[in-house]
């Protein structure tokens, strides 16, 4: 029995409610992360939604109610990750069963010109950020036999020209996911990767802006060789932002990876992704021509390249 200060008896103490299933999603302010946060909150999860601005936190709570617990989380900042881990650990009503590594940026542009600092940043967010989150939450997920979902891309299977830095970061995430699937699988933690083709989110327009800013300080003479390509990248980014899968389709796959009794190792999403995977498996000569054609660029056939090499060597006498 519990007695109040006034001496009245309240009956037997209720046992504490069992903790509810919880999930952490990085990059939940927009696009796929936002759609996934809403979907999982509606499915009954407590959703720890990583955002970087108070405004985004408020929008999420307004849309989805108290099951969304926004966290200020920058995946490139160790202190911010530590703080998020402590906040989640302090919630005795929540049992962390899932980590969704979704935060990402997309830097486009010719690898010859992109500043190395920007390329490093690309990796800091898309690759090291995801690994840092795995390192911070794997101990908890091992005890709960939880799951990890890494949001990769079909760009992690096929590198498009002028998206080389983005693709490299996603190839790295794919490799880490393959290793983690076995390393953490031994502890009952399932690791899945989600590989969509283009999705209708702000990613590409933001990426085009980022790329244009990154190229501002490049020597104009060197830049001139790529001027038309850069314009084409901006056009294609706008097209990708308007077409592509709805983010809710990706959210559904993420939910399957978290909840299904038979989660897949990979979720290839969209007809474009299946086509691009087929192209990735083709011989290089065909693959190069197809990836170049997709962005309206030219390639020289190996035969022609060979002939022009012989001609130029003949001219210089080598
Ligand atoms: P959005 O631009 O809508 O979302 C990206 C999210 O990542 C935003 O919430 C953004 O937060 C967050 N973010 C960026 N940098 C950081 C950081 N340092 N720390 C924490 N969060 C950060 O794009 P998408 O929804 O499309 O992208 C989500 C994932 O899906 C990415 O990994 C992307 O590569 C992948 N993907 C997207 C495809 C597409 O066509 N859109 C296709 C295939 C994969 P903020 O608002 O604060 O910047």
JSON list of C-alpha atoms in Angstrom, two decimals, residues 163-260:
[
{"chain": "A", "resi": 163, "resn": "UNK", "atom": "CA", "xyz": [28.94, 12.65, -58.31]},
{"chain": "A", "resi": 164, "resn": "UNK", "atom": "CA", "xyz": [32.22, 10.88, -57.58]},
{"chain": "A", "resi": 165, "resn": "UNK", "atom": "CA", "xyz": [32.66, 12.24, -54.04]},
{"chain": "A", "resi": 166, "resn": "UNK", "atom": "CA", "xyz": [29.07, 11.42, -53.05]},
{"chain": "A", "resi": 167, "resn": "UNK", "atom": "CA", "xyz": [29.33, 7.94, -54.61]},
{"chain": "A", "resi": 168, "resn": "UNK", "atom": "CA", "xyz": [32.66, 7.28, -52.88]},
{"chain": "A", "resi": 169, "resn": "UNK", "atom": "CA", "xyz": [31.10, 8.10, -49.49]},
{"chain": "A", "resi": 170, "resn": "UNK", "atom": "CA", "xyz": [28.22, 5.72, -50.21]},
{"chain": "A", "resi": 171, "resn": "UNK", "atom": "CA", "xyz": [30.55, 2.96, -51.51]},
{"chain": "A", "resi": 172, "resn": "UNK", "atom": "CA", "xyz": [32.37, 3.32, -48.18]},
{"chain": "A", "resi": 173, "resn": "UNK", "atom": "CA", "xyz": [29.09, 3.10, -46.26]},
{"chain": "A", "resi": 174, "resn": "UNK", "atom": "CA", "xyz": [28.15, -0.03, -48.22]},
{"chain": "A", "resi": 175, "resn": "UNK", "atom": "CA", "xyz": [31.50, -1.64, -47.34]},
{"chain": "A", "resi": 176, "resn": "UNK", "atom": "CA", "xyz": [31.15, -0.74, -43.65]},
{"chain": "A", "resi": 177, "resn": "UNK", "atom": "CA", "xyz": [27.59, -2.11, -43.66]},
{"chain": "A", "resi": 178, "resn": "UNK", "atom": "CA", "xyz": [28.76, -5.42, -45.15]},
{"chain": "A", "resi": 179, "resn": "UNK", "atom": "CA", "xyz": [31.41, -5.75, -42.43]},
{"chain": "A", "resi": 180, "resn": "UNK", "atom": "CA", "xyz": [29.03, -4.64, -39.65]},
{"chain": "A", "resi": 181, "resn": "UNK", "atom": "CA", "xyz": [26.35, -7.08, -40.76]},
{"chain": "A", "resi": 182, "resn": "UNK", "atom": "CA", "xyz": [28.67, -9.94, -39.81]},
{"chain": "A", "resi": 183, "resn": "UNK", "atom": "CA", "xyz": [30.43, -8.24, -36.87]},
{"chain": "A", "resi": 184, "resn": "UNK", "atom": "CA", "xyz": [27.22, -7.20, -35.10]},
{"chain": "A", "resi": 185, "resn": "UNK", "atom": "CA", "xyz": [25.14, -10.05, -36.51]},
{"chain": "A", "resi": 186, "resn": "UNK", "atom": "CA", "xyz": [27.09, -12.27, -34.12]},
{"chain": "A", "resi": 187, "resn": "UNK", "atom": "CA", "xyz": [25.41, -10.35, -31.26]},
{"chain": "A", "resi": 188, "resn": "UNK", "atom": "CA", "xyz": [21.93, -10.52, -32.79]},
{"chain": "A", "resi": 189, "resn": "UNK", "atom": "CA", "xyz": [22.04, -6.98, -34.21]},
{"chain": "A", "resi": 190, "resn": "UNK", "atom": "CA", "xyz": [20.73, -6.93, -37.79]},
{"chain": "A", "resi": 191, "resn": "UNK", "atom": "CA", "xyz": [22.29, -4.37, -40.15]},
{"chain": "A", "resi": 192, "resn": "UNK", "atom": "CA", "xyz": [20.47, -3.36, -43.35]},
{"chain": "A", "resi": 193, "resn": "UNK", "atom": "CA", "xyz": [21.26, -0.92, -46.13]},
{"chain": "A", "resi": 194, "resn": "UNK", "atom": "CA", "xyz": [18.67, 1.00, -48.08]},
{"chain": "A", "resi": 195, "resn": "UNK", "atom": "CA", "xyz": [19.65, 1.83, -51.66]},
{"chain": "A", "resi": 196, "resn": "UNK", "atom": "CA", "xyz": [17.15, 4.13, -53.38]},
{"chain": "A", "resi": 197, "resn": "UNK", "atom": "CA", "xyz": [17.46, 5.76, -56.77]},
{"chain": "A", "resi": 198, "resn": "UNK", "atom": "CA", "xyz": [16.40, 9.42, -56.91]},
{"chain": "A", "resi": 199, "resn": "UNK", "atom": "CA", "xyz": [13.97, 10.47, -54.18]},
{"chain": "A", "resi": 200, "resn": "UNK", "atom": "CA", "xyz": [11.92, 13.71, -54.15]},
{"chain": "A", "resi": 201, "resn": "UNK", "atom": "CA", "xyz": [13.70, 15.58, -51.36]},
{"chain": "A", "resi": 202, "resn": "UNK", "atom": "CA", "xyz": [15.68, 18.82, -50.97]},
{"chain": "A", "resi": 203, "resn": "UNK", "atom": "CA", "xyz": [18.97, 16.85, -51.12]},
{"chain": "A", "resi": 204, "resn": "UNK", "atom": "CA", "xyz": [19.85, 17.61, -54.75]},
{"chain": "A", "resi": 205, "resn": "UNK", "atom": "CA", "xyz": [18.96, 21.29, -54.78]},
{"chain": "A", "resi": 206, "resn": "UNK", "atom": "CA", "xyz": [20.90, 21.74, -51.54]},
{"chain": "A", "resi": 207, "resn": "UNK", "atom": "CA", "xyz": [23.74, 19.77, -53.12]},
{"chain": "A", "resi": 208, "resn": "UNK", "atom": "CA", "xyz": [23.73, 21.91, -56.26]},
{"chain": "A", "resi": 209, "resn": "UNK", "atom": "CA", "xyz": [23.98, 25.04, -54.08]},
{"chain": "A", "resi": 210, "resn": "UNK", "atom": "CA", "xyz": [26.79, 23.47, -52.05]},
{"chain": "A", "resi": 211, "resn": "UNK", "atom": "CA", "xyz": [28.64, 22.52, -55.21]},
{"chain": "A", "resi": 212, "resn": "UNK", "atom": "CA", "xyz": [28.34, 25.96, -56.79]},
{"chain": "A", "resi": 213, "resn": "UNK", "atom": "CA", "xyz": [29.64, 27.56, -53.59]},
{"chain": "A", "resi": 214, "resn": "UNK", "atom": "CA", "xyz": [32.50, 25.05, -53.45]},
{"chain": "A", "resi": 215, "resn": "UNK", "atom": "CA", "xyz": [33.55, 25.89, -56.99]},
{"chain": "A", "resi": 216, "resn": "UNK", "atom": "CA", "xyz": [33.38, 29.68, -56.56]},
{"chain": "A", "resi": 217, "resn": "UNK", "atom": "CA", "xyz": [37.07, 30.03, -55.67]},
{"chain": "A", "resi": 218, "resn": "UNK", "atom": "CA", "xyz": [38.37, 27.68, -58.34]},
{"chain": "A", "resi": 219, "resn": "UNK", "atom": "CA", "xyz": [40.66, 29.23, -60.95]},
{"chain": "A", "resi": 220, "resn": "UNK", "atom": "CA", "xyz": [38.24, 30.40, -63.72]},
{"chain": "A", "resi": 221, "resn": "UNK", "atom": "CA", "xyz": [40.58, 29.10, -66.43]},
{"chain": "A", "resi": 222, "resn": "UNK", "atom": "CA", "xyz": [40.43, 25.57, -65.04]},
{"chain": "A", "resi": 223, "resn": "UNK", "atom": "CA", "xyz": [36.72, 25.93, -64.36]},
{"chain": "A", "resi": 224, "resn": "UNK", "atom": "CA", "xyz": [35.98, 27.00, -67.94]},
{"chain": "A", "resi": 225, "resn": "UNK", "atom": "CA", "xyz": [36.55, 23.44, -69.20]},
{"chain": "A", "resi": 226, "resn": "UNK", "atom": "CA", "xyz": [33.61, 22.30, -67.07]},
{"chain": "A", "resi": 227, "resn": "UNK", "atom": "CA", "xyz": [31.27, 25.31, -67.31]},
{"chain": "A", "resi": 228, "resn": "UNK", "atom": "CA", "xyz": [28.66, 23.54, -69.44]},
{"chain": "A", "resi": 229, "resn": "UNK", "atom": "CA", "xyz": [28.87, 20.44, -67.21]},
{"chain": "A", "resi": 230, "resn": "UNK", "atom": "CA", "xyz": [28.28, 22.52, -64.09]},
{"chain": "A", "resi": 231, "resn": "UNK", "atom": "CA", "xyz": [25.19, 24.08, -65.67]},
{"chain": "A", "resi": 232, "resn": "UNK", "atom": "CA", "xyz": [24.01, 20.57, -66.60]},
{"chain": "A", "resi": 233, "resn": "UNK", "atom": "CA", "xyz": [24.53, 19.39, -62.99]},
{"chain": "A", "resi": 234, "resn": "UNK", "atom": "CA", "xyz": [22.26, 22.16, -61.73]},
{"chain": "A", "resi": 235, "resn": "UNK", "atom": "CA", "xyz": [19.59, 21.23, -64.32]},
{"chain": "A", "resi": 236, "resn": "UNK", "atom": "CA", "xyz": [19.78, 17.52, -63.44]},
{"chain": "A", "resi": 237, "resn": "UNK", "atom": "CA", "xyz": [19.64, 18.31, -59.71]},
{"chain": "A", "resi": 238, "resn": "UNK", "atom": "CA", "xyz": [16.41, 20.22, -60.23]},
{"chain": "A", "resi": 239, "resn": "UNK", "atom": "CA", "xyz": [15.01, 17.29, -62.24]},
{"chain": "A", "resi": 240, "resn": "UNK", "atom": "CA", "xyz": [15.96, 14.79, -59.52]},
{"chain": "A", "resi": 241, "resn": "UNK", "atom": "CA", "xyz": [14.35, 17.04, -56.90]},
{"chain": "A", "resi": 242, "resn": "UNK", "atom": "CA", "xyz": [11.07, 17.06, -58.83]},
{"chain": "A", "resi": 243, "resn": "UNK", "atom": "CA", "xyz": [10.93, 13.46, -59.95]},
{"chain": "A", "resi": 244, "resn": "UNK", "atom": "CA", "xyz": [11.93, 10.31, -58.16]},
{"chain": "A", "resi": 245, "resn": "UNK", "atom": "CA", "xyz": [10.33, 8.23, -55.45]},
{"chain": "A", "resi": 246, "resn": "UNK", "atom": "CA", "xyz": [8.30, 9.82, -52.70]},
{"chain": "A", "resi": 247, "resn": "UNK", "atom": "CA", "xyz": [10.30, 9.78, -49.43]},
{"chain": "A", "resi": 248, "resn": "UNK", "atom": "CA", "xyz": [7.43, 7.83, -47.81]},
{"chain": "A", "resi": 249, "resn": "UNK", "atom": "CA", "xyz": [8.35, 4.84, -50.03]},
{"chain": "A", "resi": 250, "resn": "UNK", "atom": "CA", "xyz": [11.83, 4.80, -48.47]},
{"chain": "A", "resi": 251, "resn": "UNK", "atom": "CA", "xyz": [10.34, 5.24, -44.98]},
{"chain": "A", "resi": 252, "resn": "UNK", "atom": "CA", "xyz": [8.25, 2.11, -45.56]},
{"chain": "A", "resi": 253, "resn": "UNK", "atom": "CA", "xyz": [11.35, 0.07, -46.42]},
{"chain": "A", "resi": 254, "resn": "UNK", "atom": "CA", "xyz": [13.15, 1.41, -43.33]},
{"chain": "A", "resi": 255, "resn": "UNK", "atom": "CA", "xyz": [10.20, 0.36, -41.19]},
{"chain": "A", "resi": 256, "resn": "UNK", "atom": "CA", "xyz": [10.37, -3.13, -42.74]},
{"chain": "A", "resi": 257, "resn": "UNK", "atom": "CA", "xyz": [14.10, -3.34, -41.96]},
{"chain": "A", "resi": 258, "resn": "UNK", "atom": "CA", "xyz": [13.37, -2.39, -38.33]},
{"chain": "A", "resi": 259, "resn": "UNK", "atom": "CA", "xyz": [10.25, -4.47, -37.67]},
{"chain": "A", "resi": 260, "resn": "UNK", "atom": "CA", "xyz": [9.96, -7.40, -40.03]}
]
